[in-house]
Amino acid sequence: MTRKTLMMTAAALAVSTGAAMAEGEVVGFSQIGSESGWRAAETTLTRQQAEERGIQLQFSDAQQRQENQIAAIRSFIAQGVDAILLAPVVATGWDSVLQEAQEAEIPVVLLDRQVDSADDLYLTAVGSDLVHEGEVAGQWLVDEVAGEECRVVELQGTTGSSPAIDRKTGFENAIEGHDNIEIVRSQTGDFTRAQGKEVMESFLQAENGGQDICALYAHNDDMAVGAIQAIKEAGLKPGEDILIVSIDAVPDIFQAMAAGEANATVELTPNMAGPAFDALAAYWADGTMPEKFIQTESKLYTQADDPQGEYDRRKDLGY
Amino acid sequence: MTLLTRIAPQLIALAALIALVSLFFPGFLAVDVSGGRLVGPVIDVLKRGAPVALLAVGMTLVIATRGIDLSVGAIMAICGAAAALSISSGLGLVPALLVALAAGAVAGLWNGVLVAVVGIQPFVATLILMTMGRGVAQLITEGRILTFSDPGFAWLGSGVLLGLPVPTWIWILTAAAVGLAVRRTALGLLIESVGVNRRASALAGVNATLLLIAVYVLSGLCAALAGIVETADIRGADANNAGLWLELDAILAVVIGGNSLMGGRFSIVASILGALIIQTIGTGILLAGFPSEYNLVIKAALVLIILVLQSPRIAAEWNLWRESHRVQPRERRRT
């Protein structure tokens, strides 16, 4: 019964998309854990994507431990799965287990994070380009202010973390050459709401009660949500008096956008599995080798993109 | 008078710090009135310092018994999550607050029983809850940031009463209530005696076990209040980050307040000043606009300077040096 439904779904999808479908293929997925809402959403979407394509997903939660992931991959190999998805918890120490998968002729696709092994040991890696995310956010601001003077305050992620460094670099790349836009204050908000709010309060104090601030760039949505509260409590209108652009596209920022209190967010999509399954389908069908890095789209959402609808679509993904 | 002598080093440190911050941010002491509320960096310090000040009240008493409570940050996360869950499931403000306070009391009771009845070292006993507590909080919030929109609850974190932020009132009233309870009765003396020598106190008729448990329960209650304030402030319970590392700031506040980690005599007022010193450093760094890589280094350097200046040995050396300079001429006359 279940298989019949799956086959029918798969067939229906095959007709609708016209692509070569992998019916009844078995894919093992070794997930890091569920340390953040984003990762929970990634797990949910991976299950959804597998179901839509009629792929049978073997899920293994590693609870932040590499040895659990290696054990899971070995068990996937022993079961003889058709492919393995791996969201690696660390970058090093994967050579031997990836070698074993290669010898068993099982393609491995990396999700979201990279490994330090030779790139012929895996089929491809799907991920987001963090610098590009910063560039998209910066470009939005450049277009939005259209040449007018704009003093920007920046809420950085955790000092020294790669998302903080790359998202800062990307934003600076985008505003380079636009002398009307200037980052006047930049401080870490540790990616948290509480810190985002506290640091924004100090920005407002330091910049003439916020009168001198034209825009806020936050390295993630949570800090932006905290900062929005600080701006409101200072008697200003977030989204109007101070433009707000951030990155991640979590549900709560869409709520703020729907209320007109945030202006734009750049999506770090939790749907890494979709592109991975597409690459695998092509590989299974006729051995097509994908590129070694598949970059997911860093989509920009503004108040014009139905924020309430986006919120409703995301709120049950486990964020 | 004696109180003033006791807290003089902390007051001097705070004044010097304010002067230093004013060099980098001239408007630090400026306070405006805007829409019936006071606005200014000093008010921010009084508001943002609330969680550490609240934790420091409980921590002072725990440390006075020669104990330590490493779990207060995790208890904040648990109580914040419990309050947010109760509010968002429609329980109403007062019941939600009672649930959060009860959670803090139970957590404190757990610590107290492990320390006083089972006899585990306080460091290890509270380390257990520090490790486990954040997991408990994540179970309550299911790993997401649990948001709510109850205006009454949010008022506790970002509201204003008589011009001052509500969190400021909460820590002032808590510190005053606990301070009066321990100093207007014999309670403070009994706590000190248990900290100096538990067995001797027990032989002298002090119920040391009950007193120890009570102190940890009070610390749990203070952590619950801190968790309520922080959760209300951001209108959401963030189990991963609420109160993270704040136990260390609270211990630091107690130490800057000149209280000995070996137990015995204590001063809650001095600990509160310690918390305000820590918050002044934090707010000052943010206002001065240094790159964020310097935050922790500057904070550590300032704390080091303050502690060195307060060190009894340095003070003794200084007195010795001063005495020797004063005594010498007199001795010369005698010979």
XYZ file of C-alpha atoms in Angstrom:
654
model
C 0.000 0.000 0.000
C 2.685 2.438 1.073
C 4.929 1.437 -1.781
C 2.017 1.805 -4.214
C 1.354 5.355 -2.981
C 5.034 6.158 -3.204
C 5.228 4.803 -6.746
C 2.172 6.790 -7.736
C 3.560 9.970 -6.210
C 6.856 9.338 -7.938
C 5.137 8.673 -11.243
C 3.028 11.796 -10.916
C 6.109 13.854 -10.202
C 7.971 12.264 -13.113
C 5.160 13.264 -15.443
C 4.972 16.765 -14.040
C 8.677 17.507 -14.088
C 9.698 15.331 -17.007
C 12.964 14.520 -15.251
C 14.428 11.097 -14.805
C 13.089 9.948 -11.469
C 14.726 7.676 -8.993
C 11.985 5.352 -7.893
C 12.441 3.490 -4.662
C 16.103 4.397 -4.338
C 17.461 4.248 -0.800
C 19.489 7.199 0.493
C 21.212 7.361 3.866
C 21.352 10.769 5.573
C 23.800 11.404 8.399
C 22.719 14.650 10.073
C 24.846 16.507 12.652
C 22.054 16.864 15.198
C 19.409 19.432 16.001
C 21.427 22.176 17.674
C 19.612 25.038 15.962
C 16.212 25.749 14.494
C 17.787 26.006 11.072
C 19.147 22.470 11.290
C 15.803 21.124 12.451
C 14.275 22.781 9.378
C 16.957 21.216 7.169
C 16.043 17.769 8.517
C 12.332 18.382 7.958
C 12.898 19.588 4.394
C 15.225 16.690 3.566
C 12.513 14.240 4.630
C 9.918 16.172 2.598
C 12.109 16.290 -0.501
C 12.835 12.548 -0.281
C 9.151 11.758 0.085
C 8.215 13.924 -2.896
C 10.714 12.105 -5.077
C 9.818 8.631 -3.867
C 13.210 8.185 -2.286
C 13.407 6.047 0.816
C 15.403 8.037 3.398
C 17.423 6.339 6.139
C 17.917 9.051 8.759
C 20.644 9.057 11.394
C 21.086 11.797 14.017
C 24.750 12.010 15.126
C 24.126 14.250 18.163
C 27.163 16.418 17.336
C 29.629 13.500 17.312
C 31.834 12.543 14.401
C 32.228 8.934 15.562
C 28.438 8.555 15.373
C 28.513 9.897 11.816
C 31.290 7.500 10.784
C 29.404 4.585 12.343
C 26.238 5.656 10.505
C 28.051 5.865 7.158
C 29.584 2.396 7.692
C 26.137 0.997 8.421
C 24.739 2.709 5.283
C 27.546 1.076 3.270
C 26.797 -2.312 4.834
C 23.117 -1.918 3.891
C 24.178 -1.133 0.337
C 22.262 2.164 0.012
C 22.195 3.960 -3.364
C 23.683 7.226 -2.046
C 24.716 8.923 1.172
C 24.008 12.496 2.281
C 26.426 13.798 4.879
C 26.244 17.051 6.864
C 29.720 16.796 8.419
C 30.094 17.994 12.009
C 33.818 18.757 11.542
C 36.011 19.247 8.457
C 38.761 16.690 9.091
C 39.020 12.936 9.577
C 36.708 11.733 6.815
C 39.278 10.213 4.383
C 39.030 6.552 5.345
C 35.254 6.332 5.606
C 34.782 8.247 2.318
C 37.300 5.813 0.762
C 35.164 2.898 1.978
C 32.079 4.436 0.391
C 33.951 4.956 -2.865
C 35.129 1.339 -2.913
C 31.510 0.274 -2.426
C 30.628 2.611 -5.349
C 28.196 4.634 -3.273
C 28.163 8.371 -4.139
C 28.411 10.745 -1.172
C 26.937 14.252 -1.268
C 28.022 16.789 1.361
C 25.328 19.111 2.686
C 25.835 22.638 4.019
C 29.438 22.185 5.229
C 32.701 21.185 3.547
C 35.365 18.600 4.416
C 39.149 18.726 4.051
C 39.364 15.457 2.059
C 40.348 15.210 -1.621
C 37.367 16.193 -3.763
C 37.351 12.948 -5.757
C 36.204 11.153 -2.586
C 32.709 12.654 -2.813
C 30.285 13.337 -5.646
C 29.536 16.957 -4.861
C 28.956 19.434 -2.029
C 25.787 21.509 -1.734
C 26.050 24.729 0.251
C 25.595 28.432 0.497
C 28.240 31.041 -0.263
C 28.412 33.176 2.898
C 30.281 36.029 1.196
C 27.611 36.111 -1.502
C 24.882 36.370 1.165
C 26.572 39.505 2.505
C 26.845 40.870 -1.025
C 23.133 40.368 -1.685
C 22.288 42.219 1.553
C 24.687 45.041 0.698
C 23.403 45.332 -2.862
C 19.837 45.654 -1.564
C 20.883 48.629 0.575
C 22.810 50.224 -2.302
C 19.691 50.006 -4.491
C 17.323 51.068 -1.707
C 19.076 54.315 -0.731
C 19.832 55.118 -4.392
C 22.769 57.458 -3.873
C 21.541 59.192 -0.721
C 23.781 59.537 2.319
C 23.448 56.497 4.591
C 25.208 55.802 7.885
C 25.043 52.072 8.626
C 25.469 50.245 11.930
C 26.451 46.582 11.779
C 25.656 43.767 14.216
C 28.301 41.123 13.653
C 28.025 37.434 14.424
C 30.265 35.723 16.948
C 33.728 37.276 16.672
C 36.020 35.085 14.589
C 33.334 32.689 13.299
C 33.356 32.120 9.545
C 29.767 33.347 8.952
C 30.632 36.605 10.758
C 33.827 37.139 8.775
C 32.335 36.196 5.384
C 29.045 38.075 5.781
C 30.993 41.177 6.819
C 33.325 40.848 3.828
C 30.443 40.348 1.411
C 28.565 43.422 2.633
C 31.721 45.542 2.428
C 32.336 44.257 -1.128
C 28.850 45.353 -2.157
C 29.066 48.889 -0.749
C 32.595 49.452 -2.045
C 32.645 52.347 -4.461
C 29.399 53.760 -3.056
C 30.796 56.574 -0.924
C 27.320 57.603 0.221
C 27.112 54.427 2.330
C 29.381 54.159 5.343
C 29.566 51.647 8.209
C 29.889 53.922 11.248
C 29.656 51.353 14.038
C 30.236 47.638 14.062
C 30.029 45.379 17.096
C 29.408 41.728 17.813
C 25.949 40.636 18.940
C 26.967 36.956 19.180
C 24.118 35.904 16.848
C 21.635 36.188 19.759
C 18.524 38.291 20.334
C 19.557 39.501 23.780
C 22.978 40.696 22.617
C 21.517 42.165 19.444
C 19.156 44.248 21.547
C 21.806 45.373 24.054
C 24.322 46.373 21.378
C 21.645 48.185 19.373
C 20.736 50.198 22.491
C 24.347 51.346 22.743
C 24.407 52.211 19.019
C 21.305 54.345 19.523
C 22.865 56.101 22.531
C 26.097 56.741 20.663
C 24.455 57.998 17.460
C 22.364 60.852 18.764
C 19.453 58.730 19.973
C 19.402 56.924 16.638
C 18.755 60.106 14.622
C 22.091 59.639 12.814
C 21.522 56.007 11.857
C 20.035 55.313 8.436
C 20.278 51.523 8.297
C 21.085 48.408 10.319
C 22.839 45.395 8.832
C 22.632 42.305 11.087
C 24.540 39.098 10.324
C 21.501 37.060 11.315
C 17.778 37.564 11.763
C 17.747 36.880 15.506
C 20.000 39.864 16.237
C 17.819 41.983 13.949
C 14.689 40.950 15.887
C 16.381 42.028 19.148
C 17.534 45.295 17.577
C 14.010 46.040 16.295
C 12.743 45.962 19.901
C 15.528 48.319 20.988
C 14.644 50.753 18.189
C 10.954 50.660 19.112
C 11.719 51.277 22.783
C 13.854 54.279 21.783
C 10.740 55.763 20.168
C 11.790 55.275 16.552
C 10.075 53.299 13.804
C 12.159 50.308 12.662
C 11.782 49.758 8.933
C 11.104 53.470 8.320
C 13.403 55.611 10.463
C 16.055 52.916 10.360
C 16.173 50.451 7.464
C 16.818 46.854 8.523
C 18.468 44.149 6.441
C 19.613 40.804 7.802
C 20.421 37.245 6.733
C 18.903 33.741 7.276
C 15.168 34.185 6.574
C 13.836 32.557 9.758
C 10.054 32.758 10.355
C 10.165 35.544 12.965
C 11.796 38.052 10.606
C 8.908 37.540 8.157
C 6.525 38.429 10.966
C 8.508 41.628 11.512
C 8.469 42.316 7.766
C 4.722 41.767 7.618
C 4.387 44.390 10.381
C 6.596 46.769 8.382
C 9.353 46.655 11.006
C 12.034 44.963 8.905
C 12.884 45.608 5.275
C 14.819 42.732 3.780
C 16.360 39.357 4.560
C 18.619 37.056 2.546
C 17.704 33.403 2.696
C 20.111 30.736 3.872
C 17.968 27.949 2.517
C 17.542 24.841 4.662
C 16.627 22.998 1.453
C 20.078 21.641 0.691
C 18.637 18.221 -0.086
C 16.649 19.322 -3.165
C 19.721 20.218 -5.272
C 21.493 17.150 -3.850
C 18.697 14.804 -4.985
C 18.639 16.516 -8.418
C 22.358 15.886 -8.838
C 21.949 12.295 -7.669
C 19.042 11.671 -10.059
C 21.154 12.791 -13.021
C 24.064 10.689 -11.788
C 21.895 7.563 -11.406
C 20.239 8.069 -14.789
C 23.314 8.340 -16.985
C 26.361 8.864 -14.790
C 26.405 12.661 -15.204
C 29.031 14.094 -12.867
C 27.855 17.311 -11.204
C 30.098 20.268 -10.368
C 32.113 19.779 -7.165
C 30.240 22.629 -5.456
C 26.563 23.350 -5.986
C 25.793 26.805 -4.641
C 22.288 27.261 -3.285
C 20.432 30.415 -4.155
C 20.810 33.327 -1.686
C 17.336 34.679 -2.321
C 16.394 38.177 -1.231
C 13.010 38.692 0.421
C 11.531 42.159 0.958
C 8.210 43.462 2.269
C 6.872 43.075 -1.281
C 7.363 39.290 -1.259
C 4.295 38.296 0.782
C 6.034 38.071 4.187
C 2.897 36.749 5.923
C 2.679 33.914 3.408
C 6.381 33.122 3.816
C 5.889 33.066 7.585
C 3.011 30.608 7.298
C 5.045 28.401 4.964
C 8.009 28.275 7.367
C 6.546 28.231 10.836
C 6.047 24.457 10.925
C 9.415 23.465 9.538
C 10.910 23.215 13.018
C 12.782 26.535 13.080
C 29.594 54.522 58.491
C 31.034 51.006 58.670
C 29.120 50.108 55.517
C 30.675 53.073 53.749
C 34.185 51.987 54.743
C 33.375 48.458 53.591
C 32.206 49.499 50.128
C 34.677 52.362 49.642
C 37.017 50.369 47.318
C 34.083 49.404 45.060
C 32.751 52.973 44.997
C 36.207 54.319 44.109
C 36.632 51.689 41.389
C 33.207 52.515 39.946
C 33.909 56.263 39.988
C 37.305 55.794 38.337
C 35.732 53.544 35.721
C 33.003 56.089 34.947
C 35.685 58.767 34.565
C 37.630 56.481 32.212
C 34.575 55.671 30.092
C 33.678 59.384 29.952
C 37.072 60.039 28.360
C 36.117 57.807 25.438
C 32.402 58.656 25.415
C 31.898 62.169 26.862
C 28.102 61.882 27.171
C 28.223 58.860 29.469
C 26.678 60.610 32.476
C 24.106 62.565 30.468
C 20.525 61.648 31.355
C 17.553 62.961 29.395
C 13.862 62.672 30.081
C 11.903 61.351 27.124
C 8.227 60.451 27.325
C 8.187 60.027 31.120
C 11.267 57.831 31.218
C 14.902 58.561 31.926
C 17.189 57.847 28.974
C 20.965 57.653 28.971
C 23.947 55.306 29.185
C 23.777 55.229 33.001
C 20.148 54.103 32.848
C 21.204 51.407 30.364
C 23.807 50.199 32.870
C 21.166 50.055 35.623
C 18.847 48.120 33.312
C 21.333 45.806 31.557
C 23.052 45.032 34.838
C 19.827 43.519 36.203
C 20.497 39.815 35.464
C 24.020 39.827 36.928
C 22.939 41.982 39.892
C 20.094 39.563 40.672
C 22.379 36.547 40.349
C 24.980 38.276 42.539
C 22.484 38.623 45.413
C 21.991 34.850 45.604
C 25.598 34.095 44.753
C 26.873 36.291 47.626
C 25.010 34.203 50.189
C 26.066 30.917 48.570
C 29.702 32.027 48.561
C 29.393 33.218 52.165
C 28.672 29.574 53.117
C 31.917 28.641 51.351
C 29.903 27.257 48.428
C 29.538 28.207 44.792
C 26.613 27.978 42.364
C 27.671 27.324 38.784
C 24.158 26.447 37.663
C 22.506 29.892 37.813
C 22.917 30.552 34.062
C 21.237 27.258 33.242
C 18.490 27.922 35.825
C 17.834 31.258 34.059
C 17.323 29.358 30.805
C 14.979 26.825 32.474
C 12.863 29.469 34.222
C 12.701 31.706 31.150
C 11.551 28.746 29.075
C 9.014 27.704 31.723
C 7.593 31.235 31.893
C 7.404 31.617 28.106
C 5.748 28.214 27.700
C 3.184 28.998 30.408
C 2.397 32.407 28.916
C 2.078 31.110 25.374
C -0.198 28.276 26.472
C -2.546 30.897 27.915
C -1.898 30.461 31.630
C -1.943 34.178 32.462
C 0.789 36.396 33.849
C 0.746 35.619 37.587
C 0.546 31.817 37.233
C 3.334 31.939 34.628
C 5.578 33.875 36.994
C 4.767 31.453 39.801
C 5.658 28.516 37.544
C 9.012 30.149 36.726
C 9.778 30.931 40.366
C 8.758 27.405 41.378
C 11.106 25.998 38.728
C 13.930 28.127 40.151
C 13.156 27.016 43.692
C 13.103 23.336 42.681
C 16.430 23.747 40.870
C 17.885 25.431 43.968
C 16.466 22.681 46.181
C 18.177 20.076 43.988
C 21.523 21.886 44.403
C 20.995 22.400 48.114
C 20.147 18.757 48.790
C 23.177 17.568 46.800
C 25.441 19.915 48.776
C 23.968 19.807 52.280
C 22.447 16.329 52.525
C 24.389 14.170 50.056
C 27.606 16.054 50.802
C 28.887 16.604 47.260
C 31.339 19.489 46.820
C 29.341 22.599 45.760
C 31.487 23.057 42.626
C 30.661 19.554 41.375
C 27.086 19.481 42.656
C 26.111 22.651 40.800
C 28.201 21.692 37.752
C 25.729 18.828 37.271
C 22.789 21.202 36.898
C 24.874 23.654 34.854
C 25.452 20.892 32.296
C 22.015 19.354 32.467
C 19.920 22.504 32.907
C 20.392 23.892 29.427
C 19.270 20.535 28.040
C 16.150 20.708 30.221
C 15.463 24.215 28.896
C 15.867 22.980 25.318
C 13.418 20.171 26.007
C 10.886 22.762 27.229
C 11.308 25.006 24.162
C 11.817 22.059 21.759
C 15.033 23.688 20.587
C 13.403 26.791 19.121
C 13.120 30.347 20.400
C 9.756 30.363 22.131
C 8.201 33.762 21.468
C 5.148 35.351 23.080
C 3.344 38.658 22.836
C 1.890 39.177 26.303
C 2.325 42.912 27.045
C 2.225 42.383 30.807
C 5.109 39.932 30.738
C 7.088 42.059 28.270
C 6.652 45.022 30.654
C 8.804 43.188 33.223
C 11.704 43.284 30.794
C 11.322 46.574 28.977
C 8.682 48.571 30.825
C 9.147 51.752 32.842
C 8.012 52.521 36.405
C 8.480 56.007 37.911
C 11.005 56.858 35.204
C 13.262 53.869 35.797
C 13.270 50.591 33.827
C 11.321 47.800 35.527
C 14.337 45.395 35.642
C 16.164 48.040 37.706
C 13.333 48.113 40.245
C 13.327 44.307 40.364
C 16.989 44.068 41.342
C 16.833 47.010 43.748
C 13.828 45.542 45.581
C 15.280 42.026 45.613
C 18.625 43.224 46.968
C 16.908 45.412 49.570
C 14.584 42.610 50.716
C 17.359 40.026 50.993
C 19.733 42.582 52.541
C 17.203 43.506 55.234
C 16.353 39.862 55.897
C 19.949 38.911 56.559
C 21.036 42.052 58.397
C 17.949 42.934 60.469
C 17.857 39.358 61.789
C 20.556 36.929 62.884
C 20.299 35.128 59.535
C 23.379 36.825 58.040
C 25.452 35.991 61.081
C 24.351 32.344 60.965
C 25.208 32.121 57.247
C 28.645 33.552 57.948
C 29.225 31.143 60.810
C 28.297 28.142 58.622
C 30.742 29.428 56.006
C 33.564 29.803 58.504
C 33.056 26.468 60.217
C 30.021 24.335 59.459
C 30.696 21.696 62.094
C 31.299 24.206 64.894
C 28.110 26.055 63.919
C 26.159 22.788 63.937
C 27.548 21.932 67.387
C 26.561 25.388 68.564
C 22.984 24.609 67.569
C 22.721 26.162 64.104
C 20.699 24.012 61.705
C 23.443 24.142 59.074
C 21.790 21.668 56.693
C 18.562 23.632 56.499
C 20.453 26.911 56.174
C 22.588 25.590 53.290
C 19.536 24.298 51.430
C 17.762 27.627 51.981
C 20.714 29.558 50.563
C 20.777 27.479 47.373
C 16.990 27.803 47.013
C 17.367 31.585 47.312
C 20.071 31.505 44.643
C 17.685 29.525 42.422
C 14.926 32.091 43.027
C 17.275 34.970 42.130
C 18.235 33.095 38.953
C 14.530 32.647 38.182
C 13.979 36.411 38.462
C 17.001 37.025 36.212
C 15.635 34.508 33.701
C 12.206 36.183 33.774
C 13.784 39.612 33.157
C 15.917 38.402 30.249
C 13.081 36.412 28.641
C 10.648 39.293 29.015
C 13.200 41.696 27.559
C 13.540 39.896 24.200
C 9.957 38.580 24.282
C 11.195 35.067 23.759
C 12.913 32.178 25.556
C 16.232 31.383 23.907
C 17.290 28.157 25.637
C 20.666 28.049 23.894
C 21.790 31.533 24.899
C 19.772 32.799 27.883
C 22.138 33.362 30.806
C 25.060 31.778 28.981
C 28.267 32.283 31.061
C 26.425 34.673 33.400
C 27.295 32.449 36.389
C 30.906 33.503 35.825
C 29.976 37.200 35.730
C 27.967 36.734 38.924
C 30.912 35.095 40.707
C 33.138 37.879 39.389
C 30.712 40.496 40.745
C 30.871 38.887 44.184
C 34.682 38.798 44.037
C 34.966 42.410 42.849
C 32.651 43.173 45.770
C 35.496 42.091 48.017
C 33.794 38.917 49.299
C 36.089 35.969 49.984
C 35.518 32.733 48.060
C 36.548 31.013 51.314
C 33.226 32.013 52.869
C 32.484 34.025 55.965
C 31.743 37.745 56.044
C 29.849 39.106 53.096
C 28.295 42.292 51.755
C 25.397 42.216 49.293
C 25.722 45.953 48.565
C 29.368 45.451 47.568
C 28.422 42.551 45.253
C 25.778 44.728 43.599
C 28.438 47.405 43.064
C 30.597 44.654 41.542
C 27.783 43.813 39.120
C 27.420 47.502 38.201
C 31.194 47.735 37.645
C 31.051 44.756 35.249
C 28.089 46.261 33.389
C 29.752 49.693 33.189
C 32.760 48.031 31.557
C 30.476 46.221 29.087
C 28.375 49.249 28.183
C 31.479 51.455 28.072
C 33.189 49.161 25.576
C 30.094 49.180 23.349
C 29.786 52.986 23.473
C 33.490 53.639 22.928
C 33.221 51.922 19.551
C 36.326 49.735 19.643
C 36.442 46.774 17.224
C 34.697 43.780 18.783
C 37.906 41.729 18.871
C 39.047 43.922 21.789
C 35.926 43.468 23.971
C 37.104 40.575 26.091
C 40.701 41.784 26.360
C 39.639 45.221 27.610
C 37.184 43.700 30.072
C 39.801 41.287 31.416
C 42.427 44.035 31.735
C 40.080 46.350 33.667
C 38.905 43.565 35.978
C 42.538 42.613 36.620
C 43.452 46.197 37.540
C 40.485 46.491 39.915
C 41.263 43.180 41.628
C 44.976 43.963 41.969
C 44.173 47.307 43.591
C 41.789 45.559 46.010
C 44.160 42.719 46.841
C 44.770 42.527 50.634
C 48.425 41.749 50.062
C 48.958 44.833 47.904
C 47.089 46.871 50.529
C 49.295 45.406 53.284
C 52.466 46.177 51.311
C 51.214 49.691 50.718
C 50.463 50.224 54.413
C 53.858 48.821 55.356
C 55.559 51.188 52.920
C 53.577 54.122 54.244
C 54.222 53.188 57.869
C 57.942 52.807 57.309
C 58.063 56.274 55.782
C 56.124 57.780 58.639
C 57.861 55.952 61.467
C 61.456 56.506 60.369
C 61.812 60.188 61.352
C 60.336 59.534 64.786
C 62.777 56.712 65.432
C 65.659 58.899 64.355
C 64.671 61.459 66.957
C 64.587 58.811 69.622
C 68.129 57.622 68.993
